[in-house]
Coordinates of C-alpha atoms in Angstrom, one line a residue:
Chain A
M211 CA 35.9 -76.2 23.5
Q212 CA 33.1 -78.7 23.4
I213 CA 30.3 -77.6 25.8
P214 CA 28.4 -80.5 27.3
S215 CA 24.8 -80.8 26.0
S216 CA 23.5 -80.9 29.6
L217 CA 25.1 -77.4 30.1
V218 CA 23.6 -76.1 26.9
T219 CA 20.1 -77.4 28.0
L220 CA 20.5 -75.8 31.4
A221 CA 21.6 -72.4 29.9
T222 CA 18.6 -72.5 27.5
K223 CA 16.3 -73.1 30.4
A224 CA 17.9 -70.4 32.4
L225 CA 17.6 -67.9 29.6
A226 CA 14.0 -68.8 28.9
E227 CA 12.9 -68.8 32.5
S228 CA 14.8 -65.8 33.8
M229 CA 14.2 -63.1 31.1
D230 CA 11.8 -61.9 28.5
F231 CA 12.5 -61.9 24.7
N232 CA 13.8 -58.3 24.6
L233 CA 16.2 -58.8 27.4
M234 CA 17.7 -62.0 26.0
T235 CA 18.2 -60.4 22.6
H236 CA 20.0 -57.5 24.3
V237 CA 22.2 -60.0 26.1
A238 CA 22.9 -61.9 22.9
K239 CA 23.8 -58.6 21.1
D240 CA 26.3 -57.9 23.9
I241 CA 28.0 -61.2 23.4
I242 CA 27.9 -61.4 19.5
D243 CA 28.1 -58.1 17.7
G244 CA 25.1 -57.4 15.4
Y245 CA 23.3 -60.5 16.5
D246 CA 19.9 -60.8 14.9
V247 CA 17.7 -63.6 16.4
F248 CA 15.1 -63.2 13.6
K249 CA 17.6 -64.0 10.9
R250 CA 19.0 -66.9 12.9
T251 CA 15.6 -68.5 13.6
G252 CA 14.0 -67.7 10.2
F253 CA 11.1 -65.9 11.8
R254 CA 9.9 -62.7 10.2
E255 CA 10.3 -59.6 12.4
S256 CA 6.6 -59.0 12.6
M257 CA 6.1 -62.4 14.2
V258 CA 6.6 -63.3 17.9
I259 CA 9.3 -65.9 18.5
P260 CA 8.4 -68.3 21.3
Q261 CA 10.6 -67.5 24.3
R262 CA 12.0 -71.0 24.5
D263 CA 12.8 -71.1 20.7
A264 CA 14.6 -67.8 21.0
A265 CA 16.6 -68.9 24.0
R266 CA 17.6 -72.2 22.3
Q267 CA 18.8 -70.4 19.2
I268 CA 20.7 -67.7 21.2
V269 CA 22.5 -70.3 23.3
Q270 CA 23.3 -72.5 20.3
D271 CA 24.8 -69.5 18.5
I272 CA 26.8 -68.4 21.6
V273 CA 28.2 -71.9 21.9
K274 CA 29.2 -71.9 18.2
S275 CA 30.9 -68.5 18.5
G276 CA 33.1 -69.8 21.4
M277 CA 31.6 -67.3 23.8
F278 CA 29.7 -69.6 26.1
F279 CA 31.8 -69.0 29.2
Y280 CA 31.6 -65.2 28.6
F281 CA 27.8 -65.6 28.4
V282 CA 27.6 -67.4 31.7
A283 CA 30.0 -64.9 33.2
L284 CA 27.6 -62.2 32.0
L285 CA 24.7 -64.0 33.7
I286 CA 26.6 -64.1 36.9
Q287 CA 27.1 -60.4 36.7
M288 CA 23.4 -59.8 36.0
Q289 CA 22.7 -61.5 39.2
T290 CA 25.5 -60.0 41.3
S291 CA 26.3 -56.5 40.1
G292 CA 23.4 -56.0 37.7
Y293 CA 22.8 -55.4 34.1
K294 CA 22.0 -52.0 32.7
G295 CA 21.2 -50.8 36.2
R296 CA 19.1 -53.7 37.4
I297 CA 19.7 -56.9 39.2
Y298 CA 18.2 -60.1 37.6
N299 CA 17.6 -63.4 39.3
V300 CA 19.0 -66.0 36.9
S301 CA 17.7 -69.5 37.3
Y302 CA 20.1 -72.5 37.5
L303 CA 23.1 -70.3 37.8
K304 CA 24.7 -72.3 40.6
D305 CA 24.1 -75.5 38.7
M306 CA 25.7 -74.1 35.6
V307 CA 28.8 -72.9 37.4
K308 CA 29.1 -76.3 39.1
L309 CA 28.9 -78.1 35.7
I310 CA 31.5 -75.7 34.2
N311 CA 33.8 -76.5 37.2
D312 CA 33.3 -80.3 37.2
D313 CA 32.8 -81.1 33.5
C314 CA 34.8 -78.4 31.7
G315 CA 37.6 -77.8 34.3
Y316 CA 37.0 -74.0 34.4
I317 CA 36.6 -71.8 37.5
Y318 CA 35.0 -68.4 37.8
D319 CA 37.5 -65.6 38.6
V320 CA 35.6 -63.0 40.6
E321 CA 38.2 -60.3 40.2
N322 CA 38.3 -60.4 36.4
K323 CA 34.7 -61.6 36.0
L324 CA 35.5 -64.4 33.7
F325 CA 35.9 -68.2 33.6
V326 CA 39.5 -69.5 33.5
E327 CA 40.8 -72.9 33.3
N328 CA 41.5 -74.6 36.6
P329 CA 45.3 -74.7 36.7
S330 CA 45.3 -78.1 38.4
R331 CA 43.5 -79.6 35.4
R332 CA 44.8 -77.7 32.4
R333 CA 47.3 -75.0 31.6
T334 CA 47.0 -73.3 28.2
R335 CA 48.7 -70.2 27.0
N336 CA 45.8 -67.9 27.5
W337 CA 44.3 -69.5 30.6
G338 CA 41.4 -70.6 28.4
A339 CA 40.1 -67.1 28.9
F340 CA 41.6 -64.6 26.5
L341 CA 39.8 -63.9 23.2
E342 CA 41.5 -62.9 20.0
G343 CA 41.4 -59.2 19.4
R344 CA 40.3 -58.2 22.9
D345 CA 42.4 -55.9 25.2
Y346 CA 43.7 -57.1 28.6
I347 CA 45.9 -55.6 31.2
V348 CA 48.8 -58.1 31.5
S349 CA 52.0 -58.3 33.5
F350 CA 55.0 -59.5 31.4
L351 CA 58.2 -61.0 32.5
R352 CA 60.9 -61.1 29.8
L353 CA 64.1 -63.1 30.4
D354 CA 67.2 -63.1 28.2
I355 CA 70.3 -65.2 28.6
V356 CA 73.3 -62.9 28.5
G357 CA 76.0 -63.8 25.9
N358 CA 74.0 -66.6 24.5
S359 CA 75.8 -66.6 21.1
Q360 CA 79.2 -66.8 22.8
L361 CA 78.1 -69.7 25.1
V362 CA 76.7 -71.6 22.1
R363 CA 80.0 -71.2 20.3
K364 CA 82.1 -72.0 23.3
Y365 CA 80.4 -75.2 24.6
P366 CA 79.2 -78.4 23.1
E367 CA 75.6 -78.4 21.9
N368 CA 74.4 -81.1 24.4
L369 CA 75.9 -79.2 27.3
I370 CA 74.2 -76.0 26.2
H371 CA 70.9 -77.9 25.8
A372 CA 71.1 -79.4 29.2
T373 CA 72.0 -76.1 30.8
Y374 CA 69.2 -74.2 29.2
A375 CA 66.8 -77.0 30.1
D376 CA 67.9 -76.4 33.7
L377 CA 67.2 -72.7 33.4
R378 CA 63.8 -73.4 31.9
K379 CA 62.9 -75.6 34.8
I380 CA 63.9 -72.8 37.2
V381 CA 61.6 -70.4 35.3
E382 CA 58.7 -72.9 35.2
R383 CA 58.9 -73.6 38.9
A384 CA 58.9 -69.8 39.6
I385 CA 56.0 -69.0 37.4
D386 CA 53.7 -72.1 37.6
K387 CA 53.0 -71.6 41.3
R388 CA 52.0 -68.0 40.4
N389 CA 49.7 -68.9 37.5
G390 CA 52.1 -67.4 34.9
R391 CA 52.1 -68.6 31.3
I392 CA 55.1 -68.9 29.0
W393 CA 54.0 -67.1 25.8
N394 CA 57.2 -67.6 24.0
W395 CA 60.4 -69.5 24.7
E396 CA 63.4 -69.5 22.4
G397 CA 66.9 -70.7 22.8
D398 CA 68.0 -67.6 24.6
G399 CA 65.1 -66.7 26.8
G400 CA 61.4 -66.0 26.7
L401 CA 58.3 -64.1 27.6
V402 CA 55.9 -65.0 30.4
A403 CA 52.5 -63.4 31.0
F404 CA 50.6 -63.0 34.3
Y405 CA 47.0 -61.9 34.4
F406 CA 45.3 -62.9 37.6
A407 CA 45.2 -61.6 41.2
S408 CA 48.1 -59.1 41.9
K409 CA 49.7 -59.7 38.6
S410 CA 52.4 -57.1 39.0
L411 CA 53.4 -58.5 42.3
L412 CA 53.3 -62.1 41.1
A413 CA 55.5 -61.3 38.1
T414 CA 58.0 -59.5 40.3
L415 CA 58.1 -62.4 42.8
S416 CA 58.7 -64.8 39.9
G417 CA 61.5 -62.7 38.6
M418 CA 63.1 -62.5 42.1
E419 CA 62.8 -66.3 42.5
I420 CA 64.5 -66.8 39.1
I421 CA 67.4 -64.5 40.1
N422 CA 67.7 -66.3 43.5
E423 CA 67.5 -69.8 42.2
L424 CA 69.9 -69.1 39.4
F425 CA 72.4 -67.7 41.9
V426 CA 72.4 -70.9 43.8
Y427 CA 72.4 -73.0 40.6
N428 CA 75.5 -71.1 39.4
L429 CA 77.3 -71.8 42.7
L430 CA 76.4 -75.5 42.9
R431 CA 75.1 -77.1 39.8
C432 CA 76.1 -75.2 36.7
R433 CA 77.3 -77.5 34.0
L434 CA 79.3 -74.9 32.3
G435 CA 82.7 -73.5 33.4
E436 CA 81.1 -70.1 34.1
P437 CA 77.9 -68.9 35.6
V438 CA 74.7 -68.6 33.4
Q439 CA 73.7 -65.0 33.5
V440 CA 70.2 -63.6 32.7
R441 CA 68.5 -60.3 32.4
V442 CA 64.9 -60.1 33.6
A443 CA 62.4 -57.3 33.1
V444 CA 58.9 -57.0 34.4
N445 CA 56.3 -54.6 33.0
T446 CA 52.5 -54.3 33.2
G447 CA 50.4 -52.8 30.3
L448 CA 47.6 -53.1 27.9
C449 CA 47.8 -56.0 25.4
E450 CA 45.5 -56.8 22.5
Y451 CA 45.6 -60.6 22.6
T452 CA 46.3 -62.6 19.5
E453 CA 47.5 -66.2 19.0
D454 CA 49.9 -64.9 16.3
F455 CA 53.1 -64.4 18.3
E456 CA 54.7 -62.2 15.7
E457 CA 51.7 -59.9 15.9
L458 CA 51.8 -60.1 19.7
M459 CA 55.4 -59.0 19.8
K460 CA 54.3 -55.7 18.1
N461 CA 52.3 -54.8 21.1
D462 CA 53.6 -51.6 22.8
S463 CA 53.7 -53.1 26.3
I464 CA 55.7 -56.1 25.2
K465 CA 58.0 -54.0 23.2
E466 CA 58.5 -51.8 26.2
T467 CA 59.3 -54.9 28.3
V468 CA 61.9 -56.0 25.8
Q469 CA 63.4 -52.6 25.8
I470 CA 63.6 -52.5 29.7
E471 CA 65.4 -55.8 29.6
S472 CA 67.9 -55.0 26.9
K473 CA 68.5 -51.3 27.7
Y474 CA 68.1 -50.9 31.5
T475 CA 68.9 -54.3 33.0
K476 CA 72.4 -55.5 34.1
P477 CA 73.3 -59.2 33.9
N478 CA 71.9 -61.3 36.7
S479 CA 69.4 -58.7 37.7
M480 CA 65.8 -57.8 37.2
T481 CA 64.3 -54.4 36.3
I482 CA 60.7 -53.5 37.0
S483 CA 58.9 -50.7 35.3
N484 CA 57.0 -47.9 37.1
T485 CA 53.7 -49.5 36.2
V486 CA 54.8 -52.5 38.2
S487 CA 56.6 -50.7 41.1
S488 CA 53.5 -48.5 41.7
K489 CA 51.6 -51.7 42.7
L490 CA 54.2 -52.9 45.1
D491 CA 54.7 -52.3 48.9
A492 CA 57.6 -50.0 49.9
S493 CA 59.0 -52.8 52.0
L494 CA 59.5 -55.0 49.0
L495 CA 61.0 -52.2 47.0
S496 CA 63.3 -51.2 49.9
G497 CA 66.2 -53.4 48.7
F498 CA 65.8 -52.5 45.0
D499 CA 68.2 -50.1 43.3
T500 CA 66.8 -47.1 41.4
V501 CA 67.3 -47.0 37.7
E502 CA 66.9 -43.5 36.3
V503 CA 65.3 -43.5 32.9
D504 CA 64.6 -39.8 32.4
A505 CA 63.5 -36.9 34.6
R506 CA 60.0 -38.3 35.0
T507 CA 60.6 -42.0 34.9
K508 CA 62.5 -44.4 37.2
Y509 CA 62.6 -48.1 37.2
Y510 CA 63.7 -50.4 40.0
G511 CA 66.4 -53.1 39.9
Y512 CA 66.8 -56.3 41.9
S513 CA 69.9 -58.3 42.2
I514 CA 71.8 -60.3 44.9
N515 CA 74.6 -58.3 46.4
L516 CA 76.6 -60.0 49.2
E517 CA 79.1 -58.3 51.4
K518 CA 82.7 -58.6 50.1
Chain B
M272 CA 84.0 -83.6 45.5
K273 CA 84.2 -81.1 42.7
I274 CA 85.4 -82.7 39.5
I275 CA 86.3 -80.3 36.7
I276 CA 86.9 -81.6 33.2
F277 CA 88.6 -79.4 30.7
S278 CA 87.8 -80.9 27.3
N279 CA 86.5 -80.1 23.9
T280 CA 85.8 -83.8 23.1
K281 CA 82.2 -84.3 22.1
N282 CA 80.1 -86.2 24.7
I283 CA 82.9 -86.3 27.2
E284 CA 80.4 -86.1 30.0
K285 CA 79.1 -89.6 29.1
S286 CA 82.5 -91.1 30.1
F287 CA 82.2 -89.5 33.5
A288 CA 78.5 -89.9 34.1
G289 CA 79.1 -92.7 36.6
L290 CA 80.8 -90.3 39.0
A291 CA 77.6 -88.2 39.2
R292 CA 75.8 -91.2 40.8
N293 CA 77.3 -90.1 44.0
K294 CA 75.4 -86.9 44.8
S295 CA 78.3 -85.4 46.7
N296 CA 80.3 -85.3 43.4
V297 CA 79.8 -82.2 41.3
L298 CA 80.8 -82.5 37.7
Q299 CA 81.8 -79.4 35.7
I300 CA 82.8 -79.5 32.1
S301 CA 84.7 -76.6 30.7
P302 CA 86.2 -75.9 27.3
A303 CA 89.9 -76.7 27.3
A304 CA 90.8 -73.0 26.6
E305 CA 89.3 -72.2 30.1
L306 CA 92.0 -74.1 31.9
K307 CA 94.7 -71.5 31.6
K308 CA 92.3 -68.7 32.6
T309 CA 90.8 -70.5 35.6
V310 CA 93.5 -72.8 37.0
K311 CA 94.3 -70.3 39.8
K312 CA 90.7 -70.1 40.9
I313 CA 90.1 -73.9 41.1
P314 CA 88.5 -74.5 44.5
E315 CA 90.6 -76.5 47.0
G316 CA 89.8 -80.2 47.2
S317 CA 88.8 -80.4 43.5
L318 CA 89.9 -83.1 41.0
V319 CA 90.9 -81.6 37.6
Y320 CA 90.9 -83.7 34.5
A321 CA 92.7 -82.3 31.4
D322 CA 91.9 -83.8 28.0
L323 CA 95.2 -83.7 26.2
S324 CA 93.5 -84.2 22.8
S325 CA 91.9 -80.7 23.3
F326 CA 95.3 -79.0 23.5
S327 CA 97.9 -78.5 20.8
K328 CA 101.2 -80.3 20.9
T329 CA 102.9 -77.2 22.3
E330 CA 100.2 -76.4 24.8
A331 CA 99.9 -79.9 26.3
P332 CA 103.2 -80.0 28.2
Q333 CA 102.6 -76.4 29.5
V334 CA 99.2 -77.5 30.8
L335 CA 100.7 -80.5 32.6
K336 CA 103.3 -78.3 34.2
Q337 CA 100.6 -75.9 35.4
L338 CA 98.5 -78.8 36.8
A339 CA 101.5 -80.2 38.6
K340 CA 101.7 -76.9 40.5
L341 CA 98.1 -77.1 41.7
E342 CA 97.9 -76.7 45.4
G343 CA 95.2 -78.3 47.4
S344 CA 93.7 -80.1 44.4
S345 CA 94.5 -83.1 42.3
Y346 CA 94.8 -83.6 38.6
A347 CA 94.4 -86.4 36.1
V348 CA 94.9 -86.8 32.4
I349 CA 92.5 -87.8 29.7
D350 CA 94.3 -89.2 26.6
P351 CA 91.8 -90.3 24.0
K352 CA 94.4 -90.3 21.2
G353 CA 97.2 -92.1 23.2
S354 CA 99.6 -89.2 22.7
V355 CA 101.4 -89.7 26.1
T356 CA 104.5 -91.8 25.5
D357 CA 105.5 -92.2 29.1
V358 CA 102.4 -92.6 31.4
A359 CA 104.5 -93.4 34.4
E360 CA 106.1 -90.0 34.1
L361 CA 102.7 -88.4 34.6
F362 CA 102.3 -90.2 37.9
H363 CA 105.8 -89.3 38.9
N364 CA 104.8 -85.7 38.4
G365 CA 101.8 -86.0 40.6
A366 CA 99.0 -87.0 38.3
A367 CA 96.2 -89.0 40.1
D368 CA 94.8 -90.9 37.1
Y369 CA 95.2 -91.6 33.4
I370 CA 92.1 -92.1 31.3
S371 CA 92.9 -93.8 28.0
A372 CA 90.5 -94.3 25.1
P373 CA 89.3 -97.8 26.3
V374 CA 88.6 -96.4 29.8
M375 CA 86.7 -93.5 28.3
K376 CA 84.6 -96.0 26.3
K377 CA 83.9 -98.1 29.4
G378 CA 83.2 -95.0 31.5
V379 CA 85.0 -93.8 34.6
S380 CA 83.4 -95.5 37.6
L381 CA 82.9 -94.5 41.2
K382 CA 85.1 -97.4 42.3
R383 CA 87.9 -96.0 40.2
L384 CA 87.4 -92.6 41.9
E385 CA 87.6 -94.2 45.3
E386 CA 90.8 -96.1 44.4
L387 CA 92.2 -92.8 43.1
M388 CA 91.3 -91.1 46.3
K389 CA 93.0 -93.8 48.3
F390 CA 96.1 -93.6 46.1
K391 CA 96.3 -89.8 46.5
K392 CA 95.2 -89.9 50.1
I393 CA 92.3 -87.5 49.3
E394 CA 89.9 -87.5 52.1
A395 CA 86.2 -87.9 51.3
P396 CA 84.0 -85.7 53.5
D397 CA 82.8 -88.6 55.6
E398 CA 86.4 -89.7 56.3
K399 CA 87.2 -86.1 57.3
L400 CA 84.3 -86.3 59.7
K401 CA 85.3 -89.6 61.1
A402 CA 88.7 -88.1 61.8
M403 CA 87.2 -85.1 63.5
K404 CA 84.3 -86.5 65.3
K405 CA 84.6 -90.0 66.6
D406 CA 81.4 -89.8 68.6
Y407 CA 79.1 -89.3 65.6
I408 CA 76.2 -91.8 65.7
L409 CA 74.9 -91.4 62.1
S410 CA 71.1 -91.2 61.9
G411 CA 71.0 -91.9 58.2
T412 CA 69.5 -90.2 55.2
D413 CA 66.0 -90.4 56.5
W414 CA 64.0 -91.2 59.7
K415 CA 63.5 -94.9 59.0
K416 CA 66.1 -96.1 61.5
V417 CA 65.7 -93.4 64.1
Q418 CA 64.2 -94.8 67.3
V419 CA 62.8 -92.8 70.2
G420 CA 65.1 -92.8 73.3
K421 CA 68.3 -93.5 71.4
E422 CA 71.1 -91.0 70.7
Y423 CA 72.0 -90.0 67.2
T424 CA 73.8 -87.3 65.3
F425 CA 71.6 -84.8 63.6
C426 CA 72.0 -81.6 61.8
F427 CA 70.3 -78.9 63.9
L428 CA 68.8 -75.8 62.2
L429 CA 67.5 -73.1 64.4
V430 CA 65.5 -70.4 62.7
E431 CA 63.9 -67.6 64.6
L432 CA 62.2 -64.3 63.7
D433 CA 64.1 -61.4 65.1
N434 CA 61.9 -58.4 64.3
K435 CA 59.3 -59.5 66.8
N436 CA 58.3 -56.0 67.9
D437 CA 57.6 -54.8 64.3
L438 CA 55.5 -57.9 63.7
K439 CA 53.6 -57.7 67.1
G440 CA 52.8 -54.1 66.1
T441 CA 50.5 -55.4 63.4
G442 CA 48.1 -56.7 66.1
P443 CA 47.5 -60.1 67.6
E444 CA 45.5 -61.5 64.7
Q445 CA 48.0 -60.5 62.1
F446 CA 50.9 -61.6 64.2
S447 CA 49.4 -65.0 64.7
R448 CA 48.7 -65.3 61.0
I449 CA 52.2 -64.3 60.1
T450 CA 53.9 -66.6 62.6
T451 CA 51.7 -69.5 61.5
A452 CA 52.5 -68.8 57.8
F453 CA 56.2 -68.5 58.7
R454 CA 56.1 -72.0 60.3
Q455 CA 54.2 -73.4 57.3
Y456 CA 56.8 -71.9 54.9
I457 CA 59.7 -73.4 56.9
E458 CA 57.9 -76.7 57.0
G459 CA 57.4 -76.6 53.3
V460 CA 61.0 -76.0 52.7
V461 CA 62.5 -78.6 55.1
T462 CA 60.1 -81.5 54.7
P463 CA 61.2 -82.5 51.1
L464 CA 64.7 -82.8 52.5
N465 CA 63.6 -85.0 55.5
G466 CA 63.8 -82.1 57.9
K467 CA 61.4 -82.2 60.8
I468 CA 60.3 -79.3 62.9
W469 CA 61.1 -80.7 66.3
I470 CA 60.6 -77.8 68.7
W471 CA 58.5 -74.8 67.8
M472 CA 58.1 -71.6 69.9
D473 CA 56.3 -68.4 69.2
F474 CA 58.9 -67.0 66.8
G475 CA 60.7 -69.9 65.4
G476 CA 62.0 -73.3 66.1
L477 CA 64.5 -76.1 65.8
V478 CA 64.5 -78.3 62.7
L479 CA 66.2 -81.7 62.8
F480 CA 67.7 -83.3 59.7
P481 CA 68.9 -86.9 59.8
F482 CA 72.7 -87.0 59.2
D483 CA 74.5 -89.7 57.2
G484 CA 78.0 -88.3 57.6
R485 CA 78.3 -87.4 53.9
K486 CA 76.2 -84.4 53.2
C487 CA 74.1 -81.8 54.9
D488 CA 71.2 -80.4 52.8
A489 CA 70.3 -78.0 55.6
I490 CA 73.2 -75.8 54.6
E491 CA 71.8 -75.1 51.1
T492 CA 68.3 -74.8 52.6
A493 CA 69.4 -72.2 55.1
F494 CA 71.4 -70.3 52.5
K495 CA 68.3 -70.2 50.3
L496 CA 66.1 -69.1 53.2
M497 CA 68.4 -66.1 53.6
L498 CA 68.4 -65.2 49.9
D499 CA 64.6 -65.6 49.8
R500 CA 63.8 -63.4 52.8
K501 CA 62.1 -60.6 50.8
L502 CA 60.3 -63.1 48.6
M503 CA 59.1 -64.9 51.7
S504 CA 58.0 -61.6 53.3
A505 CA 56.0 -60.6 50.3
M506 CA 54.4 -64.0 50.0
I507 CA 53.4 -64.6 53.6
V508 CA 53.3 -61.3 55.4
Q509 CA 51.1 -59.4 52.9
L510 CA 51.6 -56.2 54.8
D511 CA 54.2 -53.5 54.2
I512 CA 56.7 -55.2 56.6
N513 CA 59.7 -57.4 55.8
L514 CA 60.5 -60.5 57.9
S515 CA 63.9 -60.7 59.6
Y516 CA 65.2 -63.9 61.0
R517 CA 68.4 -65.5 62.3
I518 CA 69.6 -69.0 61.5
A519 CA 72.0 -71.1 63.4
L520 CA 73.3 -74.5 62.1
H521 CA 75.2 -77.2 63.9
I522 CA 75.9 -80.9 63.7
G523 CA 75.8 -82.8 66.9
N524 CA 74.3 -85.5 69.1
T525 CA 71.1 -85.7 71.0
V526 CA 68.8 -88.4 72.3
Y527 CA 65.8 -88.5 69.9
K528 CA 62.4 -88.0 71.5
T529 CA 59.1 -87.3 69.8
K530 CA 57.9 -83.8 69.4
G531 CA 56.5 -82.3 72.5
E532 CA 58.5 -84.6 74.8
T533 CA 61.8 -82.8 74.3
G534 CA 61.7 -80.9 77.6
T535 CA 63.8 -83.3 79.6
I536 CA 66.6 -83.8 77.0
I537 CA 70.0 -82.8 78.1
S538 CA 72.1 -82.1 75.0
D539 CA 75.2 -80.0 74.6
S540 CA 74.4 -79.7 70.9
I541 CA 70.9 -78.4 71.4
N542 CA 72.2 -75.9 73.9
S543 CA 74.9 -74.8 71.5
V544 CA 72.6 -74.2 68.6
F545 CA 70.1 -72.3 70.7
H546 CA 72.9 -70.2 72.3
L547 CA 74.5 -69.6 68.9
G548 CA 71.2 -68.5 67.3
Q549 CA 69.7 -66.6 70.3
K550 CA 72.8 -65.1 72.0
Y551 CA 75.6 -64.8 69.4
A552 CA 73.9 -64.4 66.0
E553 CA 73.2 -60.9 64.7
P554 CA 69.7 -60.2 63.5
G555 CA 69.1 -61.2 59.9
C556 CA 72.2 -63.4 59.7
F557 CA 73.0 -67.1 59.2
Y558 CA 75.7 -68.7 61.4
M559 CA 77.1 -72.2 61.6
T560 CA 79.7 -74.1 63.5
D561 CA 82.8 -75.4 61.8
D562 CA 81.4 -79.0 62.3
A563 CA 78.7 -78.1 59.8
F564 CA 80.9 -76.0 57.6
L565 CA 83.0 -79.1 56.8
L566 CA 80.0 -80.4 55.0
T567 CA 79.3 -77.2 53.0
P568 CA 79.2 -77.8 49.3
A569 CA 82.4 -76.5 47.6
G570 CA 80.4 -73.8 45.7
L571 CA 79.0 -72.3 48.8
M572 CA 82.2 -72.3 51.0
N573 CA 83.2 -68.9 49.7
M574 CA 79.8 -67.5 50.8
F575 CA 80.8 -67.7 54.4
V576 CA 83.3 -65.7 56.5
P577 CA 84.9 -66.6 59.8
A578 CA 82.9 -65.1 62.7
G579 CA 85.0 -65.8 65.7
T580 CA 84.8 -68.5 68.3
Y581 CA 81.8 -69.2 70.5
E582 CA 81.5 -71.8 73.3
G583 CA 84.8 -73.4 72.1
R584 CA 83.7 -73.8 68.5
N585 CA 84.8 -71.9 65.4
I586 CA 81.9 -70.0 63.9
L587 CA 81.2 -69.0 60.3
R588 CA 78.7 -66.5 59.1
M589 CA 77.1 -66.2 55.7
R590 CA 78.1 -63.0 54.0
K591 CA 75.4 -60.4 54.6
I592 CA 73.0 -59.6 51.8
L593 CA 73.3 -55.9 51.1

């Protein structure tokens, strides 16, 4: 992402005016592993680098590394929760945050202590926040269309396309309002990720909404001669983020989500793992069925059951 | 009307796209092989099209025989290959329409459907209504023509929280927040469908939907409100308590007055919907009068069960969510 020059200038001034040389090099090393300001500026280590020159080089290198927003997030933390045991007053912080909001379309997420894209302005797969190779706790929603192969064989292609497009719209409506992101969508289903706020709850509510909306769709608007059935699974776990989807699918939490969907979920229902259920209120879980996995583990299942 | 087309012909839906222009028509396209399996489950009042080119020469006569026995629904024949030698015989045996290759190419129009309905004496929902309720004064699809002080027919939806004590137990501040959020949720759901919260009390209120005599979106809305109860609770209560609410739905007449000036209105319909919701309905359930049920989309009809008679009206209840 292109960082506006006004923001770069402001950050350079903030660094130069708010901290000494030692502190700013520490901060730089926290952002870029093994960062050496002497090498970058060409000054010998025995020489003193003028504070403003050091700040300019550090900020430029942080911008180049794609870590600028992380850097500003770190400055916010230095001023709010402190850095290495001390609170620092960082100049121009409010101005920088405002510029990031207005010119770049990013907002600061206090809970996760990072800048994320403003969903009303941009929606990318990683919320504009995840970095390649870093670990995040993510809630996943996996959805699979039951009997996809049979449906594809049985109905004309255009009818299947239209029906699956309807399903995708249902999914998008359910997840967009909860800041979920589709990480993968294939013909027969997909994977959605949630990261912010109460992610386990939001993923669960999205799954419930998908089940409910599909129930009504099947009664009233289904284009096929039979209901479209899905299996939905929700799980929360650690995920090392990568843009490479094949690599991403090797992640243990995602593999577990896929397994919950395929092994423990009935058609037209949603199963949530114990890492998810532990974050939910008992009142929400009260209508869920218990799915026994083993002596120690139990999942919960949601489906619509009407009186006969 | 539900229109079910059993056909394997590619792009068959294009020939029938014109029928979907009337939103009260629901088109469903199924593979021809499904006809035999599902013929006994076809909802009453449907129109079934069978594409003879999708059946073998031996199957086609059997299919026609099966369709001729349909009770409560009509059938028609699609014949892209012109295989029917005696079209009149089809009509003698009860067929409602015959779609030849040129008709397919031109597309089946709404006008053709109307002619067919006249021919087979199939009643459109609004005609049914006219037959039942001569005193309906249709208010339209939106509020443009509704004038203060005049009488119209509306769809009345009463929705009211019925676990007041649980909710009050959260304290006055939380209770006020929850009831405000509940109202906002209801408003968010009904507004896109031209519904208007007309009367609001502490625990719920009465929503008015304009009524054009053809369809009643409030039925699907109320159905979804019941399905989404837990979802709504988690979204707006944010405490470990579920919401519980009753819904009553009725179609009837009232003089329209602006919100806040409804105190002097005397209306049997308003009384009825309040009595139905507050005195007759069980907590957590959705009830409607048979006047409203007449407008229920075919796919939802089976979701309701008879629930007795109240104040001279037959009542239906949505099946309980277990």
